[in-house]
Short mmCIF file of C-alpha atoms in Angstrom, two decimals:
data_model
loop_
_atom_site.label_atom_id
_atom_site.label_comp_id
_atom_site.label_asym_id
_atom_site.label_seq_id
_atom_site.Cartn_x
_atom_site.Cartn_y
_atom_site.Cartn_z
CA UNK B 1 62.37 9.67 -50.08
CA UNK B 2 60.91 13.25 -50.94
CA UNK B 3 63.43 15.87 -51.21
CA UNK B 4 63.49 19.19 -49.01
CA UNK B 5 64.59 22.04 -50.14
CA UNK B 6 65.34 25.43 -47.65
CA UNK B 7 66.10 29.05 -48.97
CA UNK B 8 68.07 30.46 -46.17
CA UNK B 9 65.77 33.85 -46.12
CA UNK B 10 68.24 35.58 -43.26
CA UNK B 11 71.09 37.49 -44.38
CA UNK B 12 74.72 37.19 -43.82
CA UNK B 13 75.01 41.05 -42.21
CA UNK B 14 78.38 42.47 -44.10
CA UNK B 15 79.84 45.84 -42.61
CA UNK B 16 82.04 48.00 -44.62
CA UNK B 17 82.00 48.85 -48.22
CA UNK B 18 80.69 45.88 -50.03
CA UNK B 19 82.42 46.95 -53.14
CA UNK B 20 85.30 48.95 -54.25
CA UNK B 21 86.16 49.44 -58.22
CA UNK B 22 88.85 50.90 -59.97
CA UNK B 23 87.41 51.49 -63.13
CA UNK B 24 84.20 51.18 -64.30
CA UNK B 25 84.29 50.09 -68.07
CA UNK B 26 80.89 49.27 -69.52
CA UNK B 27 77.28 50.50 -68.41
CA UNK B 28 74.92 47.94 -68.14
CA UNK B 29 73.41 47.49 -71.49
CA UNK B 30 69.89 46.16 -70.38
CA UNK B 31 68.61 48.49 -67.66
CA UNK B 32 70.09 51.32 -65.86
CA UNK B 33 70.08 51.48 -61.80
CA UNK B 34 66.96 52.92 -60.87
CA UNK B 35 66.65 51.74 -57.37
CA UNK B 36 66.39 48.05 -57.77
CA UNK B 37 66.17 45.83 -54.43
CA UNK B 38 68.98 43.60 -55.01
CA UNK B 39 72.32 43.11 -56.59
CA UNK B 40 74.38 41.00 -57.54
CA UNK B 41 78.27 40.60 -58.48
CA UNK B 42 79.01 38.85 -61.48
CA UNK B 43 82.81 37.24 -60.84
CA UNK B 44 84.58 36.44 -63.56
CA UNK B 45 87.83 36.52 -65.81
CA UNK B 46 89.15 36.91 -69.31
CA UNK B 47 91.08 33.45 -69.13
CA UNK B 48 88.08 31.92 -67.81
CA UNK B 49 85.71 29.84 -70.49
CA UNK B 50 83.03 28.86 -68.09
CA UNK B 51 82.01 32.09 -67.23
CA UNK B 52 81.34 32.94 -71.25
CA UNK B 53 77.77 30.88 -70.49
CA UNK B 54 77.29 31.56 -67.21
CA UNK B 55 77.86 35.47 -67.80
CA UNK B 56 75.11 34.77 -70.25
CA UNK B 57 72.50 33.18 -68.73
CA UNK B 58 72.77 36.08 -66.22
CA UNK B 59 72.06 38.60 -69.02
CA UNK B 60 68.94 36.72 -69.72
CA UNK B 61 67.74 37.08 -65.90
CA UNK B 62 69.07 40.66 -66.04
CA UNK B 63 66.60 41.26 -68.64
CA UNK B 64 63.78 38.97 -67.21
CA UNK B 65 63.91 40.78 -63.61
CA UNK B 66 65.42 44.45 -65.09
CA UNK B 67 63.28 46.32 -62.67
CA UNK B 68 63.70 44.75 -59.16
CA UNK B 69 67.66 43.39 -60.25
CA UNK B 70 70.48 45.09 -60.67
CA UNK B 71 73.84 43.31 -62.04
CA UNK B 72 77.36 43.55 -62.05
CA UNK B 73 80.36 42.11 -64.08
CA UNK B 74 83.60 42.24 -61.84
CA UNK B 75 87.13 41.30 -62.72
CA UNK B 76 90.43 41.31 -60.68
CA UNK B 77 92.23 41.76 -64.22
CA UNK B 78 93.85 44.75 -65.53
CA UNK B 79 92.10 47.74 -67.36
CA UNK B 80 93.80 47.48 -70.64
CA UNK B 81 93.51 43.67 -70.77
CA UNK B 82 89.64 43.84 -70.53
CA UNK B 83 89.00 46.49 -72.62
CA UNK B 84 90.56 44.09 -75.22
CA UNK B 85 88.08 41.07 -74.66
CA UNK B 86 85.28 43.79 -74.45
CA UNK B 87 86.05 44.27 -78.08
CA UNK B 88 85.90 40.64 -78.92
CA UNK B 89 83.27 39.07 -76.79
CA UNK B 90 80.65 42.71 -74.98
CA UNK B 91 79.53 41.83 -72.02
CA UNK B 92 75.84 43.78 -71.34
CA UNK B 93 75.70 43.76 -67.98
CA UNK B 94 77.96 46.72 -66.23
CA UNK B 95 81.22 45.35 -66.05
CA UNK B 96 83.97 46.60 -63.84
CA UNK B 97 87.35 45.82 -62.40
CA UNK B 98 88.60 45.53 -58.59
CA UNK B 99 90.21 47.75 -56.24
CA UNK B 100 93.11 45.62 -55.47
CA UNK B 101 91.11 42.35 -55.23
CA UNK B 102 89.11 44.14 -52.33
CA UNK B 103 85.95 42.42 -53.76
CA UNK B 104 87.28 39.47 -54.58
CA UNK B 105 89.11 39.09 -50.91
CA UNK B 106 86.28 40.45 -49.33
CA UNK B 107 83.95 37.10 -50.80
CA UNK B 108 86.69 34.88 -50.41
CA UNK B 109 86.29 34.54 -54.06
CA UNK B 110 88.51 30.90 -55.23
CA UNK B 111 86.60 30.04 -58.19
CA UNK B 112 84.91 31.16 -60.64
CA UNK B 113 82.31 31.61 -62.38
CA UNK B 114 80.87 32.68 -59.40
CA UNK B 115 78.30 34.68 -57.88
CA UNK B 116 76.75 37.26 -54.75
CA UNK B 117 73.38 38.23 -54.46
CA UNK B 118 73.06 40.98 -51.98
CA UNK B 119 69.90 43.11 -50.41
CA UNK B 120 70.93 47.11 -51.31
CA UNK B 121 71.93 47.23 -47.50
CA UNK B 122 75.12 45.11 -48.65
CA UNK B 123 74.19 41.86 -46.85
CA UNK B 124 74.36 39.02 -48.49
CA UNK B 125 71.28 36.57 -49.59
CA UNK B 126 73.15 34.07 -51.62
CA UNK B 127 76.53 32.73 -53.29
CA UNK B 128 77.32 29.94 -55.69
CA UNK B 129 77.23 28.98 -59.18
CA UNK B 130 75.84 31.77 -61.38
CA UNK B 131 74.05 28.32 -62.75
CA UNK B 132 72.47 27.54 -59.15
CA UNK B 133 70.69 30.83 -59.39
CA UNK B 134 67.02 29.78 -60.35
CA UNK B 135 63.75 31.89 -61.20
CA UNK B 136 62.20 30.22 -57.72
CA UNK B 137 64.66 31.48 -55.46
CA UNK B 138 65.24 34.79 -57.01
CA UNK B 139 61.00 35.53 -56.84
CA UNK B 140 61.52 34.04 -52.73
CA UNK B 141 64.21 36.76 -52.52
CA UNK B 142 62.54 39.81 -54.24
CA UNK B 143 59.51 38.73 -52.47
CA UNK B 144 61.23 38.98 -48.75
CA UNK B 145 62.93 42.40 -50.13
CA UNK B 146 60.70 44.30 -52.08
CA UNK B 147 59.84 46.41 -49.16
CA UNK B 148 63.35 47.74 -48.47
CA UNK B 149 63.87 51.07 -49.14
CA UNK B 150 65.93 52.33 -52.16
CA UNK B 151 69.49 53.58 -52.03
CA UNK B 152 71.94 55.12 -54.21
CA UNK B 153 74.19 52.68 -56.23
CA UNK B 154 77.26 54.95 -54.50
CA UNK B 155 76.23 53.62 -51.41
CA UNK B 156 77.15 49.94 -52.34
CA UNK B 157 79.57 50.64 -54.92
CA UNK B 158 82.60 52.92 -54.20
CA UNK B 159 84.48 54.32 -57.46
CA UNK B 160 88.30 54.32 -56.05
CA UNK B 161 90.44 57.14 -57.24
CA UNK B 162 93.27 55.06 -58.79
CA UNK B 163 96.94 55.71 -57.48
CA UNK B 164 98.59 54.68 -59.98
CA UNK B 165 100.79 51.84 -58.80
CA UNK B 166 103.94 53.00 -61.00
CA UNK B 167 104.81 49.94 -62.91
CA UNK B 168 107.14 52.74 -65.02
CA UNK B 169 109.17 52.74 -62.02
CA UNK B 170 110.00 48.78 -62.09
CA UNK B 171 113.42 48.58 -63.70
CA UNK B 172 113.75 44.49 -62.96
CA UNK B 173 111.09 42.57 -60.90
CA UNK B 174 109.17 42.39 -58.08
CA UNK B 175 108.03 39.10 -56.03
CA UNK B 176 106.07 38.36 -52.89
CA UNK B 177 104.79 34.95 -51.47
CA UNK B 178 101.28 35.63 -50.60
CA UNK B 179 100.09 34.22 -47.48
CA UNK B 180 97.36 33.68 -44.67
CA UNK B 181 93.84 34.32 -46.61
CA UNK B 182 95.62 35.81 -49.91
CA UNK B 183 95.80 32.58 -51.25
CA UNK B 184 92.70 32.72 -52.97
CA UNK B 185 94.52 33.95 -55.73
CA UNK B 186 93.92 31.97 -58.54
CA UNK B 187 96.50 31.87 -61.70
CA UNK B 188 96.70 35.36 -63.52
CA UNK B 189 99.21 36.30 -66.01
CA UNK B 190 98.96 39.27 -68.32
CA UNK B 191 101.77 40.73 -70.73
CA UNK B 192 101.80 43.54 -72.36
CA UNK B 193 104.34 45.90 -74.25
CA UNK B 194 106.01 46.95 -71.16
CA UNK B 195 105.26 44.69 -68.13
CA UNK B 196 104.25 41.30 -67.13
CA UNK B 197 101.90 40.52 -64.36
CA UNK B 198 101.19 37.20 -62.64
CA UNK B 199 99.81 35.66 -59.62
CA UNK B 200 99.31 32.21 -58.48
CA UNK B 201 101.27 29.07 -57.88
CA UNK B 202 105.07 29.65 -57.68
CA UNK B 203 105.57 26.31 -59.83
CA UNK B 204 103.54 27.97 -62.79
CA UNK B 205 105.56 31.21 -62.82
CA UNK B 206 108.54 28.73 -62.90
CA UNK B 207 107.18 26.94 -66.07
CA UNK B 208 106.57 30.44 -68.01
CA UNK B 209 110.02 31.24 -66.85
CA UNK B 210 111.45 28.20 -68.29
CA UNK B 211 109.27 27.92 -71.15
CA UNK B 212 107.47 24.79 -70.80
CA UNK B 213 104.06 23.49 -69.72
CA UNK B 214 102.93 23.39 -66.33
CA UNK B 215 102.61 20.07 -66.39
CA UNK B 216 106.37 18.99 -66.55
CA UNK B 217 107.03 21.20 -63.52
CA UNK B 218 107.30 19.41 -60.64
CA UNK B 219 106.97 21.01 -57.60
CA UNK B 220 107.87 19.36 -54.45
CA UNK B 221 105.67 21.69 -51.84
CA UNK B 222 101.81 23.37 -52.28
CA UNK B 223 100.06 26.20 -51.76
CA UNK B 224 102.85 28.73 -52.60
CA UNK B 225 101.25 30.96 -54.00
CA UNK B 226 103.19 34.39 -55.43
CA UNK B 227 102.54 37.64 -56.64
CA UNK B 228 104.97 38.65 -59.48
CA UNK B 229 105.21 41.97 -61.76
CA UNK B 230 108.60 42.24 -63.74
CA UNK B 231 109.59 45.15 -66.86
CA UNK B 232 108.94 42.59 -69.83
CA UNK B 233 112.35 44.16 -71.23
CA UNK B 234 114.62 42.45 -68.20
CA UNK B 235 112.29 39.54 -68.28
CA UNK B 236 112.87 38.53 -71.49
CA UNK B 237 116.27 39.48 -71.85
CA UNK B 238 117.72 38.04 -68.28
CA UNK B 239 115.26 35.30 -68.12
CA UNK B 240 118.03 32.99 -66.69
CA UNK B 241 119.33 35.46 -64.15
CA UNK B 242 115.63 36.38 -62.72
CA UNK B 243 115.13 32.05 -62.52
CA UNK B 244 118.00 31.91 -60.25
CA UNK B 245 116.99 35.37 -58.18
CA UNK B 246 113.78 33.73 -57.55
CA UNK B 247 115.07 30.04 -56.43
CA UNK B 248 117.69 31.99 -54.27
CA UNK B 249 115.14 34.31 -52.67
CA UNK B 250 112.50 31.66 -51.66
CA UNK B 251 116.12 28.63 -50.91
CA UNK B 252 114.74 26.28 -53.75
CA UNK B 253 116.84 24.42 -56.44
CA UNK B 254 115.96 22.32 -59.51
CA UNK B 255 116.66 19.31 -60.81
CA UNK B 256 116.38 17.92 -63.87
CA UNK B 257 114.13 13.98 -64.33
CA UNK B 258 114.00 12.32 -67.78
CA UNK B 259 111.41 9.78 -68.02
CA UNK B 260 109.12 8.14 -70.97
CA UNK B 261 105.65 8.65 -71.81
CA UNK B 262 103.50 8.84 -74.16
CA UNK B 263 103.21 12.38 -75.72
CA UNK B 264 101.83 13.95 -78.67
CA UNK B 265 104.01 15.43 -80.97
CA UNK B 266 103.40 18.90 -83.22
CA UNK B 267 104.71 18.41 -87.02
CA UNK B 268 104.22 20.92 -89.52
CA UNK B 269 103.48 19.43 -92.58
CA UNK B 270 102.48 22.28 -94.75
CA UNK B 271 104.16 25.63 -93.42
CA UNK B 272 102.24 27.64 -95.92
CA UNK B 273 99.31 27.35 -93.71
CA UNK B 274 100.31 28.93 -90.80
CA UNK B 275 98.41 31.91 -90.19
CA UNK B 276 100.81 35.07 -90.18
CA UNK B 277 100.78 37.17 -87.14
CA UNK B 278 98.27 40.11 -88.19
CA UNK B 279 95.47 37.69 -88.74
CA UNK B 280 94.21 38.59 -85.21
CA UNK B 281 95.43 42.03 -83.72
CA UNK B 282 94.81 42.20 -80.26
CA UNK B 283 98.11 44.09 -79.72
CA UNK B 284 96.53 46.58 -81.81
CA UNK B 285 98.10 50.00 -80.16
CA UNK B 286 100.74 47.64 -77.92
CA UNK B 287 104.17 45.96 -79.22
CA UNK B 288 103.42 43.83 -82.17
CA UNK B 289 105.07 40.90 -80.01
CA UNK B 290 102.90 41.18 -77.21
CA UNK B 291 101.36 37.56 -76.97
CA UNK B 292 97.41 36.69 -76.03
CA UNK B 293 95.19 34.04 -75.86
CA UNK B 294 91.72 33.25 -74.70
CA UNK B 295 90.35 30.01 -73.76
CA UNK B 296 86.56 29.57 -74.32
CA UNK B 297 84.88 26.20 -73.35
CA UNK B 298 86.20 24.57 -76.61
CA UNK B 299 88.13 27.09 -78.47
CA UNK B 300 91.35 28.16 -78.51
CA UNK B 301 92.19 31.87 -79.92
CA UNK B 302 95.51 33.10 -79.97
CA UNK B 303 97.81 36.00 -81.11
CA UNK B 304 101.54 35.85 -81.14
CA UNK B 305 102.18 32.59 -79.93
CA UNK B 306 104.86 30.11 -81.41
CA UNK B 307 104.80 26.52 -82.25
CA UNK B 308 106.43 25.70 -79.11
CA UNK B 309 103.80 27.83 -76.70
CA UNK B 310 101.06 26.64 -78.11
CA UNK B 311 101.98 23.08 -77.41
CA UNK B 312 102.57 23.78 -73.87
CA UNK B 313 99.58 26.04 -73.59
CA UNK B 314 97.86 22.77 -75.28
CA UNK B 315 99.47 20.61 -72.62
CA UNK B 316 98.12 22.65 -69.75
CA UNK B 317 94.52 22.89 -71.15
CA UNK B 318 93.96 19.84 -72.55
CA UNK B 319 96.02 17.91 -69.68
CA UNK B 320 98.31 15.72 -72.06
CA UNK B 321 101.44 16.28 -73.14
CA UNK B 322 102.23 17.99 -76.35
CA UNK B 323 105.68 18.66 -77.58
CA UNK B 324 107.41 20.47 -80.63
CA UNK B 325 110.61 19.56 -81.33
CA UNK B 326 111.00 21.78 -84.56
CA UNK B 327 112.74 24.92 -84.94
CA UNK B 328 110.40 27.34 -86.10
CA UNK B 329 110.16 30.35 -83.30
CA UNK B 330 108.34 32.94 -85.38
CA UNK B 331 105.17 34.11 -84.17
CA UNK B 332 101.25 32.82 -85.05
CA UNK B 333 98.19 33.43 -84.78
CA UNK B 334 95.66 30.65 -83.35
CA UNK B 335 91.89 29.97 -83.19
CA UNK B 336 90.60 26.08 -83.46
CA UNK B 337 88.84 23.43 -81.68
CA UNK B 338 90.90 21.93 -78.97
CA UNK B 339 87.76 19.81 -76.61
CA UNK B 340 86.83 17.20 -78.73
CA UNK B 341 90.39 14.69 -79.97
CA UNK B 342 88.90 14.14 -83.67
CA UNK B 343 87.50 18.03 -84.28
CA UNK B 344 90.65 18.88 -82.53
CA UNK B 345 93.05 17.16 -84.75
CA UNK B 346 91.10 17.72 -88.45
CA UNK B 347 91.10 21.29 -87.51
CA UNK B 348 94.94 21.56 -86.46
CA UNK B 349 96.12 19.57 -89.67
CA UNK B 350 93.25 21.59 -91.96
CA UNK B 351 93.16 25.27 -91.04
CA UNK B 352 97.14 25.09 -89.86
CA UNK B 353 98.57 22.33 -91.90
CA UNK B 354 99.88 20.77 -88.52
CA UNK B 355 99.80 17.31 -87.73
CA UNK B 356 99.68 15.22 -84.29
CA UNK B 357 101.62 12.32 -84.27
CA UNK B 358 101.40 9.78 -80.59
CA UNK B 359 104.78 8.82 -79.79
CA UNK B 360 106.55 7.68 -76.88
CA UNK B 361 110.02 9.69 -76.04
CA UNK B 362 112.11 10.93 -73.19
CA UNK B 363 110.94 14.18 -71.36
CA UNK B 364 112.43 16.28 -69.32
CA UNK B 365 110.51 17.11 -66.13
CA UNK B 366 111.93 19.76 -63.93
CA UNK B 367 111.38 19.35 -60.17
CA UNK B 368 111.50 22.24 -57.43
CA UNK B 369 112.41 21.36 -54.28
CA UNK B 370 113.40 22.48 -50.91
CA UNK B 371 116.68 23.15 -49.48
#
């Protein structure tokens, strides 16, 4: 049975500003806007590893089509945190960061990588996959297009004036469920010297709160999604107190579940190996305690993380449980193989003198419930 393929060729006709950006950060490296036909947004994230090759092969189309395509790198993440994976992975396409997650809200953006190819009137011609995105259907498009007249890039793309949302002013915390079509918001969580940021499922900020991996955090409900921002000071110093605040607000209460399983278990067998905490700086300019990782599709970088976090940030990526029951809570620096078991392990035990022993034991899960 032969296969038929259609290009929808009619637009989805968008009114209002397709675009609003808060800061632009990087021009685009390839070509300059010089009155291309189409555009298209590039949505991606920091924390995301997927979007590393699909940001690429985009670069390579950006170059292949320079004249007749313009692209765009967009991010709902903060200014400072970009700027820092700039530095460690450039991005050549122009790369910018929302208005408030206008652009992101406005595409009903729940994935990503993910793309929007749009005509320069703002309608758009295509979403998916940056993958999806072939040579046939972009010729198709430019050939329906190439007629439309040019336009300024101000006219699709509006710089907003930044009002400084005053996280100075935050003494303690703030917290809001997010509702109704907000809960596209996908897990975000950035810390810096002076605040922490996150927004996503309620049972994940409960896990960072405690101190454990997502995974033994139980949550008895879905789809509560929050938005959190808290002065990193009080959060780390009335960790406890903020739990309960939070339980209280939303009438929840935990309870504590021990049951057996199979886990994998962290043991440092030659501390001498650990890599001090200046090996990688990304807190260059920020407290020297400020902790950061980045997850690429099979490596794990790190700076300022303990023993203990980077067992539960290996439990939430790898989707088994790791635990470390030693009491080492200094801060390390990270970067090794964490996709494939056997690479995983020899480079753990090799570069970090950390073995991983299989064991079953008694964990503690923590459910949320109800009241």
């Amino acid at each position: 049975m032969r296969k038929i393929v259609v290009l929808l060729l009619f637009p989805v006709l968008c009114f209002g500003q397709p675009m609003k950006v808060a800061n632009v950060l990087e021009s685009n490296k390839i070509i300059d806007y010089k009155n291309q036909k189409l555009i298209l947004l590039d949505f991606w994230a920091t924390w995301c590893g997927p979007c590393i090759p699909a940001t690429e092969q985009l670069e390579v189309l950006q170059k292949q089509y320079a004249n007749e395509l313009f692209m765009i790198s967009i991010t709902d993440e903060q200014k400072n945190a970009v700027q820092k994976y700039l530095k460690k992975r450039p991005i050549d396409l122009m790369v910018v960061t929302d208005q408030d997650s206008y652009t992101f809200s406005r595409y009903n953006v729940i994935s990503r990588p993910y793309a929007v190819l749009f005509t320069t009137e703002g309608d758009i011609i295509w979403k998916g996959h940056p993958g999806d995105l072939t040579d046939k259907k972009i010729n198709v498009y430019l050939k329906k297009y190439r007629g439309n007249k040019s336009k300024k890039l101000s006219s699709f793309m509006k710089v907003v004036k930044q009002e400084t949302v005053k996280l100075d002013d935050i003494n303690t915390y703030e917290i809001e469920k997010v509702s109704g079509e907000a809960t596209h918001y996908e897990d975000f969580y950035k810390e810096d010297e002076k605040f922490i940021e996150f927004r996503g499922d309620l049972s994940v900020l409960m896990a960072k709160l405690l101190n454990i991996a997502t995974a033994d955090m139980i949550a008895d409900f879905t789809d509560f999604k929050v938005s959190f921002k808290a002065n990193r000071q009080y959060y780390t110093s009335k960790n406890e107190e903020l739990l309960n605040e939070v339980l209280n607000k939303y009438h929840l209460r935990m309870e504590k579940e021990s049951q057996s399983e199979q886990v994998n278990e962290l043991k440092v067998v030659n501390s001498n190996m650990l890599w001090r905490n200046d090996q990688i700086n990304w807190s260059e300019g920020s407290d020297e305690n400020s902790s950061n990782f980045l997850i690429t599709t099979d490596r794990i970088e790190a700076d300022n993380l303990t023993i203990r976090e980077l067992a539960n940030l290996l439990s939430d990526v790898k989707g088994i449980s790791f635990v470390y029951n030693g009491k080492d809570e200094n801060l390390y620096d990270w970067n090794l193989h964490y996709l494939h078991d056997n690479l995983f392990r020899e480079d753990l035990e090799d570069t970090f003198g950390i073995k991983v022993q299989q064991k079953v034991m008694k964990i503690t899960k923590i459910r949320i419930k109800k009241e």
